[in-house]
Amino acid sequence: MELAMAQKPVKSGAKPARRTKARPYHLGDLKEKLIAATEALILEKGVDGFSLREVARRAGVSPAAPSHHFGDAQGLLAEVAYLGFRDFADALAAADARGKNPATRLHEQGLAYVGFALSHPARFTLMFRQRAFGAGHTGLETESARAFSILENAIRAATGTAPDEHLSQDGFGLLLATWSIVHGFAHLALEGQLDHAAGERRIGILDVILPLTLQHLPAARPG
Amino acid sequence: MELAMAQKPVKSGAKPARRTKARPYHLGDLKEKLIAATEALILEKGVDGFSLREVARRAGVSPAAPSHHFGDAQGLLAEVAYLGFRDFADALAAADARGKNPATRLHEQGLAYVGFALSHPARFTLMFRQRAFGAGHTGLETESARAFSILENAIRAATGTAPDEHLSQDGFGLLLATWSIVHGFAHLALEGQLDHAAGERRIGILDVILPLTLQHLPAARPG
DNA sequence: TGTACATCAGTGAACGCGCGTTCACTGATGTAC
DNA sequence: TGTACATCAGTGAACGCGCGTTCACTGATGTAC
């Protein structure tokens, strides 16, 4: 019964190319490659321009391959957002450590916040979109909460509020004002609203605007 | 030659429904309906959830109908963004007029800025996305420039800068700080980051945070 | 006031496209004995 | 050290879907005379 055998798809005329070392069957680092491809794609085309197939294509892999690492497309996006928040929180923590008193801690954090957004626009945009979307990725929630707590702690130090105390209305206002101003500046810059001011000047202007909010800090107390 | 006649698609068995007054062939207000459907759809599904076919479906019209009014899908989005900026600029102008001196003018504008964003989240998000995208809609550019100039004029009044003068570094900083803080607050609120604070309190907090920036205004001069 | 005709504003079928995901499969790797 | 076998990480074809746009068409409206 030749027919039965013919059901198996027949390779086209040419010999199948032999696998070379350069392109083994198991890649080992596919997970990292997919993450990198995702960031690159979002950088080029925006978050809406993302597609799982295009990412697979860029990683040189079949469209079904990513599912083994991330489940579905949403899983990949959540993972990228998680990694973003992890690095973001690290950057804020490092900046905070550079500050010598509450005012400079907040100033450094603000510079780091905007610096991160401008250096990693794809990540930054995706991070907040995923968080808003409520992706059920526990790491994402943990790391974004950590980022927020770094800001909150500096505000607590600035206002002399103990960890078990509620922030005063003014403290809460200060926290929100600081967050808003850096978040807004980052968005305006990423949206291209600030393009008339060149790169250097754009980030330099932060040294002017951050103090407008931060000069309202109560006298620094040992944090 | 019956065959030739049969090429014309044959209506299915039932009589074609007679057009009623309630559903005339020419709608007259289809343009407005499409715009309203677009805003409703974006409100529900986000800007990415928009599709021309779904909008047509909601307006009760065939997928080809919108092309007669807006050209293509992008044309419809640009138009909605344009209308958004027009209303936005109007709201800022009205707020500005309510202010009695530069400080209160800016305060009122800030409240109006965030108020608009929270009352029309779909429009607000789309507006800035379209502007960033650089949609070639002249009305959009005109109206967004008008909105910006309302803010700029109040800053000029606050800093005593004549229309033909360049803003000082401090004036530019003040402008950017004000814009950033309201833009950032609006984004945080729309992204759901402020959900722990209820609606009333959310907008009330603006009365706390705006002064953090605005108290730095030089003494008000007759504007 | 009527009529011919151009233009406007719809229809609905069809197009080709890229998408996410599923499926049966197989090569590569790791592990137990 | 070898070998059997389970599991891991890929392939590539196929699925059904919704999309934006095009097309030939036609009913409704407006205008010139």
Coordinates of C-alpha atoms (C1' of nucleotides) in Angstrom, one line a residue:
Chain A
M1 CA 0.0 0.0 0.0
E2 CA 2.2 2.8 -1.2
L3 CA -0.6 5.3 -0.5
A4 CA -0.3 4.9 3.2
M5 CA 3.4 5.6 3.2
A6 CA 2.9 8.6 1.0
Q7 CA 0.9 10.3 3.7
K8 CA 4.1 11.2 5.4
P9 CA 5.2 14.6 4.0
V10 CA 8.0 14.1 1.5
K11 CA 11.1 16.2 1.7
S12 CA 11.6 18.3 -1.4
G13 CA 14.2 17.3 -3.9
A14 CA 17.4 18.6 -2.3
K15 CA 19.1 16.8 0.6
P16 CA 18.2 18.3 3.9
A17 CA 21.0 20.6 5.0
R18 CA 23.2 19.1 7.7
R19 CA 23.0 20.8 11.0
T20 CA 26.2 22.8 11.7
K21 CA 27.7 23.7 15.0
A22 CA 26.6 27.2 14.5
R23 CA 22.9 26.2 14.5
P24 CA 22.4 23.3 16.8
Y25 CA 19.0 21.9 17.4
H26 CA 18.9 22.9 21.1
L27 CA 20.0 26.5 21.4
G28 CA 20.5 26.7 25.1
D29 CA 20.1 30.5 25.2
L30 CA 16.8 30.7 23.3
K31 CA 15.0 32.2 26.3
E32 CA 17.4 35.1 26.5
K33 CA 17.3 35.6 22.7
L34 CA 13.6 35.8 22.7
I35 CA 13.6 38.4 25.5
A36 CA 16.2 40.4 23.7
A37 CA 14.3 40.2 20.4
T38 CA 11.1 41.3 22.2
E39 CA 12.8 44.4 23.6
A40 CA 14.3 45.2 20.2
L41 CA 11.0 44.8 18.4
I42 CA 9.1 47.0 20.9
L43 CA 11.8 49.6 20.6
E44 CA 11.4 49.7 16.9
K45 CA 7.7 49.3 16.5
G46 CA 6.2 50.2 19.9
V47 CA 4.4 47.9 22.2
D48 CA 1.5 47.5 19.7
G49 CA 4.0 46.4 17.1
F50 CA 4.9 43.3 19.1
S51 CA 4.0 39.9 17.7
L52 CA 5.1 36.5 18.9
R53 CA 5.7 35.3 15.3
E54 CA 8.0 38.3 14.5
V55 CA 10.0 37.7 17.7
A56 CA 10.4 34.0 16.8
R57 CA 11.5 35.0 13.3
R58 CA 14.1 37.4 14.7
A59 CA 15.4 34.7 17.0
G60 CA 15.6 32.4 14.0
V61 CA 13.2 29.9 15.4
S62 CA 9.8 28.4 14.5
P63 CA 6.7 30.2 15.8
A64 CA 5.9 27.4 18.2
A65 CA 9.3 27.4 19.9
P66 CA 8.5 30.3 22.4
S67 CA 5.7 28.4 24.0
H68 CA 8.1 26.0 25.6
H69 CA 9.6 28.8 27.6
F70 CA 6.8 31.3 28.2
G71 CA 3.5 29.5 27.6
D72 CA 1.9 32.1 25.4
A73 CA 2.6 35.6 24.1
Q74 CA 1.4 37.3 27.2
G75 CA 3.8 35.2 29.3
L76 CA 6.7 36.5 27.3
L77 CA 5.6 40.1 27.7
A78 CA 5.0 39.7 31.5
E79 CA 8.5 38.2 31.8
V80 CA 10.1 41.1 30.0
A81 CA 8.2 43.6 32.1
Y82 CA 9.3 41.7 35.2
L83 CA 12.9 41.9 34.3
G84 CA 12.4 45.6 33.5
F85 CA 11.0 46.3 37.0
R86 CA 13.8 44.3 38.6
D87 CA 16.5 46.4 36.9
F88 CA 14.5 49.5 37.5
A89 CA 14.2 48.9 41.2
D90 CA 17.9 48.1 41.3
A91 CA 18.7 51.4 39.6
L92 CA 16.5 53.3 42.0
A93 CA 18.1 51.6 45.0
A94 CA 21.6 52.4 43.7
A95 CA 20.6 56.0 43.2
D96 CA 19.1 56.2 46.7
A97 CA 22.3 54.9 48.2
R98 CA 24.2 57.7 46.5
G99 CA 22.2 60.4 48.3
K100 CA 23.6 61.8 51.5
N101 CA 20.3 63.1 53.0
P102 CA 16.6 62.7 52.1
A103 CA 16.7 65.6 49.7
T104 CA 19.6 64.3 47.7
R105 CA 18.3 60.8 47.9
L106 CA 15.1 61.9 46.2
H107 CA 17.0 64.0 43.7
E108 CA 19.2 61.0 42.8
Q109 CA 16.1 58.8 42.5
G110 CA 14.4 61.2 40.2
L111 CA 17.4 61.4 37.9
A112 CA 17.6 57.6 37.9
Y113 CA 13.9 57.3 37.2
V114 CA 14.0 59.5 34.1
G115 CA 17.4 58.1 33.1
F116 CA 16.0 54.6 33.1
A117 CA 13.0 55.6 31.1
L118 CA 15.1 57.4 28.5
S119 CA 17.7 54.6 28.2
H120 CA 15.2 51.8 28.0
P121 CA 12.1 53.3 26.4
A122 CA 10.7 49.9 25.3
R123 CA 11.0 48.4 28.7
F124 CA 9.7 51.4 30.5
T125 CA 6.6 51.6 28.3
L126 CA 5.9 47.9 28.5
M127 CA 6.5 47.8 32.2
F128 CA 3.7 50.2 33.1
R129 CA 1.4 48.8 30.4
Q130 CA 1.8 45.3 31.8
R131 CA 1.3 46.5 35.3
A132 CA -1.8 48.4 34.3
F133 CA -3.0 45.3 32.5
G134 CA -2.6 43.4 35.7
A135 CA -0.6 40.5 34.2
G136 CA -0.7 37.8 36.8
H137 CA 3.1 37.5 37.2
T138 CA 4.1 37.5 40.8
G139 CA 7.6 38.6 40.2
L140 CA 6.3 41.6 38.3
E141 CA 4.2 42.6 41.3
T142 CA 7.0 42.0 43.7
E143 CA 9.5 44.1 41.8
S144 CA 7.2 47.0 41.0
A145 CA 6.3 47.1 44.7
R146 CA 9.9 47.1 45.6
A147 CA 10.6 50.1 43.3
F148 CA 7.7 52.0 44.9
S149 CA 8.9 51.3 48.4
I150 CA 12.3 52.8 47.6
L151 CA 10.6 56.1 46.9
E152 CA 8.4 55.7 49.9
N153 CA 11.2 55.1 52.2
A154 CA 13.0 58.2 51.2
I155 CA 9.9 60.2 51.7
R156 CA 9.6 58.6 55.1
A157 CA 13.1 59.7 55.9
A158 CA 12.4 63.2 54.7
T159 CA 9.3 63.6 56.8
G160 CA 10.5 61.7 59.8
T161 CA 7.7 59.1 59.5
A162 CA 8.4 55.7 61.1
P163 CA 7.8 52.5 59.0
D164 CA 4.7 51.6 61.0
E165 CA 3.2 55.1 60.8
H166 CA 0.9 56.3 58.1
L167 CA 2.3 59.1 55.9
S168 CA 0.8 62.5 56.7
Q169 CA -1.3 64.2 54.1
D170 CA 1.7 66.4 53.3
G171 CA 4.0 63.4 53.1
F172 CA 1.6 61.6 50.8
G173 CA 1.4 64.8 48.7
L174 CA 5.2 65.0 48.5
L175 CA 5.4 61.4 47.5
L176 CA 2.8 61.8 44.8
A177 CA 4.3 65.1 43.6
T178 CA 7.7 63.5 43.2
W179 CA 6.4 60.5 41.5
S180 CA 4.2 62.5 39.2
I181 CA 6.9 64.9 38.1
V182 CA 9.4 62.3 37.1
H183 CA 6.8 60.0 35.6
G184 CA 5.3 62.9 33.6
F185 CA 8.7 64.2 32.5
A186 CA 9.6 60.7 31.3
H187 CA 6.3 60.3 29.4
L188 CA 6.6 63.8 27.8
A189 CA 10.1 62.9 26.7
L190 CA 9.2 59.5 25.4
E191 CA 6.2 61.0 23.5
G192 CA 8.5 63.3 21.8
Q193 CA 7.0 66.5 23.2
L194 CA 10.4 67.7 24.4
D195 CA 12.2 67.1 21.1
H196 CA 12.9 70.7 20.6
A197 CA 15.3 70.5 23.6
A198 CA 18.2 68.4 22.6
G199 CA 19.3 65.3 24.5
E200 CA 21.8 66.8 26.9
R201 CA 19.6 69.7 27.8
R202 CA 16.6 67.5 28.2
I203 CA 18.0 65.6 31.1
G204 CA 19.8 68.6 32.4
I205 CA 16.6 70.4 32.9
L206 CA 15.7 67.9 35.5
D207 CA 18.2 69.6 37.8
V208 CA 16.0 72.6 37.5
I209 CA 12.6 71.1 37.9
L210 CA 13.2 68.5 40.6
P211 CA 14.2 71.1 43.1
L212 CA 10.9 72.9 42.4
T213 CA 9.2 70.1 44.2
L214 CA 12.0 68.9 46.5
Q215 CA 12.8 72.3 48.0
H216 CA 9.6 71.9 50.0
L217 CA 11.1 69.1 52.0
P218 CA 11.2 69.6 55.7
A219 CA 14.7 70.1 57.0
A220 CA 16.5 66.8 56.5
R221 CA 16.7 64.5 59.5
P222 CA 19.0 61.6 59.9
G223 CA 17.3 59.0 57.8
Chain B
M1 CA -29.1 33.2 -21.6
E2 CA -30.2 32.6 -18.1
L3 CA -26.7 31.9 -17.0
A4 CA -25.6 35.5 -17.6
M5 CA -28.5 36.8 -15.5
A6 CA -27.7 34.3 -12.7
Q7 CA -24.3 36.0 -12.2
K8 CA -26.0 38.7 -10.2
P9 CA -26.1 37.5 -6.6
V10 CA -29.6 36.2 -5.7
K11 CA -31.3 37.5 -2.6
S12 CA -32.0 34.7 -0.1
G13 CA -35.5 33.3 0.1
A14 CA -37.2 35.9 2.3
K15 CA -38.3 39.3 0.9
P16 CA -35.7 42.0 1.5
A17 CA -36.8 44.0 4.5
R18 CA -38.3 47.3 3.5
R19 CA -36.3 50.3 4.7
T20 CA -38.0 52.1 7.5
K21 CA -37.8 55.7 8.4
A22 CA -35.8 54.7 11.4
R23 CA -33.0 53.3 9.2
P24 CA -32.7 55.3 6.0
Y25 CA -30.1 54.7 3.5
H26 CA -28.4 57.9 4.1
L27 CA -27.9 58.5 7.7
G28 CA -26.8 62.1 7.8
D29 CA -25.1 61.8 11.1
L30 CA -22.9 58.8 10.4
K31 CA -19.8 60.8 10.9
E32 CA -20.7 61.8 14.4
K33 CA -21.8 58.2 15.2
L34 CA -18.5 56.8 14.0
I35 CA -16.6 59.3 16.2
A36 CA -18.7 58.4 19.2
A37 CA -18.3 54.7 18.6
T38 CA -14.6 55.1 18.3
E39 CA -14.4 56.9 21.7
A40 CA -16.6 54.2 23.3
L41 CA -14.6 51.4 21.9
I42 CA -11.3 52.9 23.0
L43 CA -12.7 53.5 26.4
E44 CA -13.7 49.8 26.7
K45 CA -10.8 48.1 25.0
G46 CA -8.0 50.7 25.0
V47 CA -6.4 52.3 22.0
D48 CA -5.0 49.0 20.9
G49 CA -8.4 47.4 20.9
F50 CA -9.6 49.8 18.2
S51 CA -10.6 48.4 14.9
L52 CA -12.4 50.1 12.0
R53 CA -14.6 47.1 11.5
E54 CA -15.8 47.0 15.1
V55 CA -16.5 50.7 14.9
A56 CA -18.6 50.2 11.8
R57 CA -20.4 47.3 13.4
R58 CA -21.3 49.5 16.4
A59 CA -22.5 52.2 14.2
G60 CA -24.7 49.6 12.4
V61 CA -23.0 50.2 9.1
S62 CA -20.9 48.2 6.6
P63 CA -17.2 48.1 7.0
A64 CA -16.7 50.1 3.9
A65 CA -18.9 53.0 5.0
P66 CA -16.3 54.9 7.1
S67 CA -14.0 55.4 4.2
H68 CA -16.3 58.0 2.7
H69 CA -15.9 60.2 5.7
F70 CA -12.4 59.6 6.9
G71 CA -10.4 57.9 4.2
D72 CA -8.9 55.2 6.2
A73 CA -8.7 54.0 9.8
Q74 CA -5.8 56.4 10.6
G75 CA -7.9 59.3 9.3
L76 CA -10.7 58.5 11.8
L77 CA -8.3 58.3 14.7
A78 CA -6.6 61.5 13.8
E79 CA -10.0 63.2 13.6
V80 CA -11.0 62.0 17.1
A81 CA -7.6 63.1 18.4
Y82 CA -8.1 66.5 16.8
L83 CA -11.6 67.0 18.4
G84 CA -10.1 65.9 21.7
F85 CA -7.3 68.5 21.6
R86 CA -9.9 71.2 20.6
D87 CA -12.0 70.5 23.6
F88 CA -8.9 70.1 25.8
A89 CA -7.6 73.5 24.7
D90 CA -11.1 75.0 25.4
A91 CA -11.1 73.5 28.9
L92 CA -7.7 74.9 29.6
A93 CA -8.6 78.3 28.3
A94 CA -11.8 78.4 30.5
A95 CA -9.8 77.4 33.5
D96 CA -7.1 80.0 32.8
A97 CA -9.8 82.6 32.6
R98 CA -11.1 81.6 36.1
G99 CA -7.7 82.4 37.6
K100 CA -7.2 85.8 39.2
N101 CA -3.4 85.9 39.1
P102 CA -0.7 83.8 37.5
A103 CA -0.5 81.4 40.4
T104 CA -4.3 80.7 40.5
R105 CA -4.4 80.6 36.7
L106 CA -1.8 77.8 36.7
H107 CA -3.5 76.1 39.6
E108 CA -6.8 76.1 37.7
Q109 CA -5.2 74.9 34.5
G110 CA -3.6 72.0 36.4
L111 CA -6.9 71.0 37.8
A112 CA -8.5 71.2 34.4
Y113 CA -5.7 69.2 32.8
V114 CA -6.1 66.3 35.2
G115 CA -9.9 66.7 35.2
F116 CA -10.0 66.3 31.4
A117 CA -7.8 63.3 31.4
L118 CA -9.8 61.5 34.1
S119 CA -13.2 62.4 32.5
H120 CA -12.1 61.5 29.0
P121 CA -9.5 58.8 29.4
A122 CA -10.0 57.4 25.9
R123 CA -9.6 60.8 24.2
F124 CA -6.7 61.8 26.4
T125 CA -4.7 58.6 25.7
L126 CA -5.4 58.7 22.0
M127 CA -4.6 62.4 21.7
F128 CA -1.0 62.0 22.9
R129 CA -0.5 58.8 21.1
Q130 CA -1.6 60.4 17.8
R131 CA 0.5 63.4 18.4
A132 CA 3.5 61.3 19.1
F133 CA 2.7 59.3 16.0
G134 CA 2.9 62.5 14.1
A135 CA -0.4 62.0 12.3
G136 CA -0.5 64.5 9.5
H137 CA -3.6 66.2 10.5
T138 CA -3.2 70.0 10.5
G139 CA -6.1 70.6 12.9
L140 CA -4.5 68.3 15.4
E141 CA -1.3 70.2 15.3
T142 CA -3.0 73.6 15.6
E143 CA -5.1 72.6 18.5
S144 CA -2.4 70.9 20.5
A145 CA -0.1 73.9 19.9
R146 CA -3.0 76.1 21.2
A147 CA -3.3 74.0 24.4
F148 CA 0.4 74.3 25.0
S149 CA 0.4 78.1 24.4
I150 CA -2.3 78.6 27.1
L151 CA 0.1 77.1 29.6
E152 CA 3.0 79.0 28.2
N153 CA 1.2 82.3 28.4
A154 CA 0.4 81.8 32.1
I155 CA 4.1 81.0 32.8
R156 CA 5.0 84.2 30.9
A157 CA 2.6 86.2 33.0
A158 CA 4.0 84.6 36.2
T159 CA 7.6 85.4 35.3
G160 CA 6.9 88.7 33.6
T161 CA 8.3 87.5 30.3
A162 CA 7.1 89.4 27.2
P163 CA 5.6 87.5 24.2
D164 CA 8.7 88.3 22.1
E165 CA 11.2 87.3 24.9
H166 CA 12.7 83.9 25.4
L167 CA 11.7 82.2 28.6
S168 CA 14.5 82.3 31.2
Q169 CA 16.0 79.0 32.3
D170 CA 13.9 79.2 35.4
G171 CA 10.8 80.0 33.5
F172 CA 11.3 77.1 31.2
G173 CA 11.9 74.9 34.2
L174 CA 8.7 76.1 35.8
L175 CA 6.8 75.4 32.6
L176 CA 8.2 71.9 32.3
A177 CA 7.7 71.2 36.0
T178 CA 4.1 72.2 35.9
W179 CA 3.4 70.3 32.7
S180 CA 5.3 67.2 34.0
I181 CA 3.5 67.1 37.3
V182 CA 0.0 67.2 35.8
H183 CA 0.8 65.0 32.9
G184 CA 2.5 62.4 35.2
F185 CA -0.4 62.5 37.7
A186 CA -2.9 62.0 34.9
H187 CA -0.9 59.0 33.6
L188 CA -0.5 57.4 37.0
A189 CA -4.2 57.8 37.6
L190 CA -5.1 56.4 34.2
E191 CA -2.7 53.5 34.6
G192 CA -4.4 52.6 37.8
Q193 CA -1.4 53.2 40.1
L194 CA -3.5 55.4 42.3
D195 CA -6.4 53.1 42.7
H196 CA -5.9 52.7 46.4
A197 CA -6.9 56.3 46.8
A198 CA -10.6 56.7 45.9
G199 CA -12.0 59.0 43.2
E200 CA -12.7 62.0 45.4
R201 CA -9.5 61.9 47.2
R202 CA -7.6 61.3 44.0
I203 CA -8.4 64.6 42.5
G204 CA -8.4 66.4 45.8
I205 CA -4.7 65.5 46.3
L206 CA -4.0 67.8 43.4
D207 CA -4.7 70.7 45.7
V208 CA -1.8 69.4 47.8
I209 CA 0.7 68.6 45.1
L210 CA 0.2 71.5 42.7
P211 CA 1.3 74.1 45.2
L212 CA 4.5 72.2 45.8
T213 CA 5.5 73.3 42.4
L214 CA 3.6 76.5 42.1
Q215 CA 4.7 78.1 45.4
H216 CA 7.9 78.7 43.6
L217 CA 6.3 81.3 41.4
P218 CA 7.9 84.7 41.6
A219 CA 5.5 87.3 43.2
A220 CA 2.6 87.6 40.9
R221 CA 2.6 90.6 38.6
P222 CA -0.3 92.0 36.7
G223 CA -0.5 89.5 33.8
Chain C
dT1 C1' -42.4 73.0 -11.5
dG2 C1' -40.3 69.0 -13.8
dT3 C1' -36.7 66.6 -15.4
dA4 C1' -32.0 64.9 -16.6
dC5 C1' -28.0 64.0 -14.7
dA6 C1' -23.9 64.2 -11.5
dT7 C1' -22.5 63.4 -7.1
dC8 C1' -22.8 61.6 -2.6
dA9 C1' -23.1 57.9 0.8
dG10 C1' -24.2 53.7 1.4
dT11 C1' -24.0 48.0 0.5
dG12 C1' -21.9 43.5 0.9
dA13 C1' -18.8 40.3 -1.1
dA14 C1' -14.2 39.4 -1.7
dC15 C1' -9.0 40.1 -1.5
dG16 C1' -4.8 38.8 0.9
dC17 C1' -2.5 39.2 5.3
dG18 C1' -0.4 38.2 9.7
dC19 C1' -1.7 36.7 13.8
dG20 C1' -1.6 33.1 18.2
dT21 C1' -2.1 28.6 19.0
dT22 C1' -2.3 23.6 18.3
dC23 C1' -0.7 19.3 16.6
dA24 C1' 2.0 15.2 15.7
dC25 C1' 6.6 14.7 15.2
dT26 C1' 11.7 14.1 16.3
dG27 C1' 16.4 15.2 17.5
dA28 C1' 19.2 16.1 21.7
dT29 C1' 20.0 15.6 26.4
dG30 C1' 19.9 13.7 31.0
dT31 C1' 19.5 9.9 34.2
dA32 C1' 19.0 5.2 36.3
dC33 C1' 21.1 1.0 36.5
Chain D
dT1 C1' 31.4 2.5 30.8
dG2 C1' 27.2 1.4 28.1
dT3 C1' 22.7 1.3 27.4
dA4 C1' 17.6 2.0 27.8
dC5 C1' 14.4 5.2 28.4
dA6 C1' 12.1 9.6 29.8
dT7 C1' 12.1 14.2 29.2
dC8 C1' 13.2 18.5 27.1
dA9 C1' 13.3 21.8 23.3
dG10 C1' 12.8 22.2 18.9
dT11 C1' 10.2 21.7 13.8
dG12 C1' 6.9 23.0 10.3
dA13 C1' 2.3 22.5 8.7
dA14 C1' -2.2 23.6 9.7
dC15 C1' -6.3 25.7 12.1
dG16 C1' -9.5 29.5 12.2
dC17 C1' -9.8 34.5 13.0
dG18 C1' -10.4 39.4 12.5
dC19 C1' -8.3 42.8 10.2
dG20 C1' -8.1 47.0 6.5
dT21 C1' -9.1 47.9 2.1
dT22 C1' -10.9 47.4 -2.6
dC23 C1' -14.5 46.6 -5.8
dA24 C1' -18.7 47.1 -8.6
dC25 C1' -22.9 48.3 -7.3
dT26 C1' -27.1 51.3 -6.2
dG27 C1' -30.3 54.2 -3.6
dA28 C1' -30.7 59.1 -2.3
dT29 C1' -29.8 63.7 -2.8
dG30 C1' -28.7 68.1 -5.0
dT31 C1' -28.4 71.1 -9.1
dA32 C1' -28.8 73.2 -13.8
dC33 C1' -31.9 74.4 -17.0

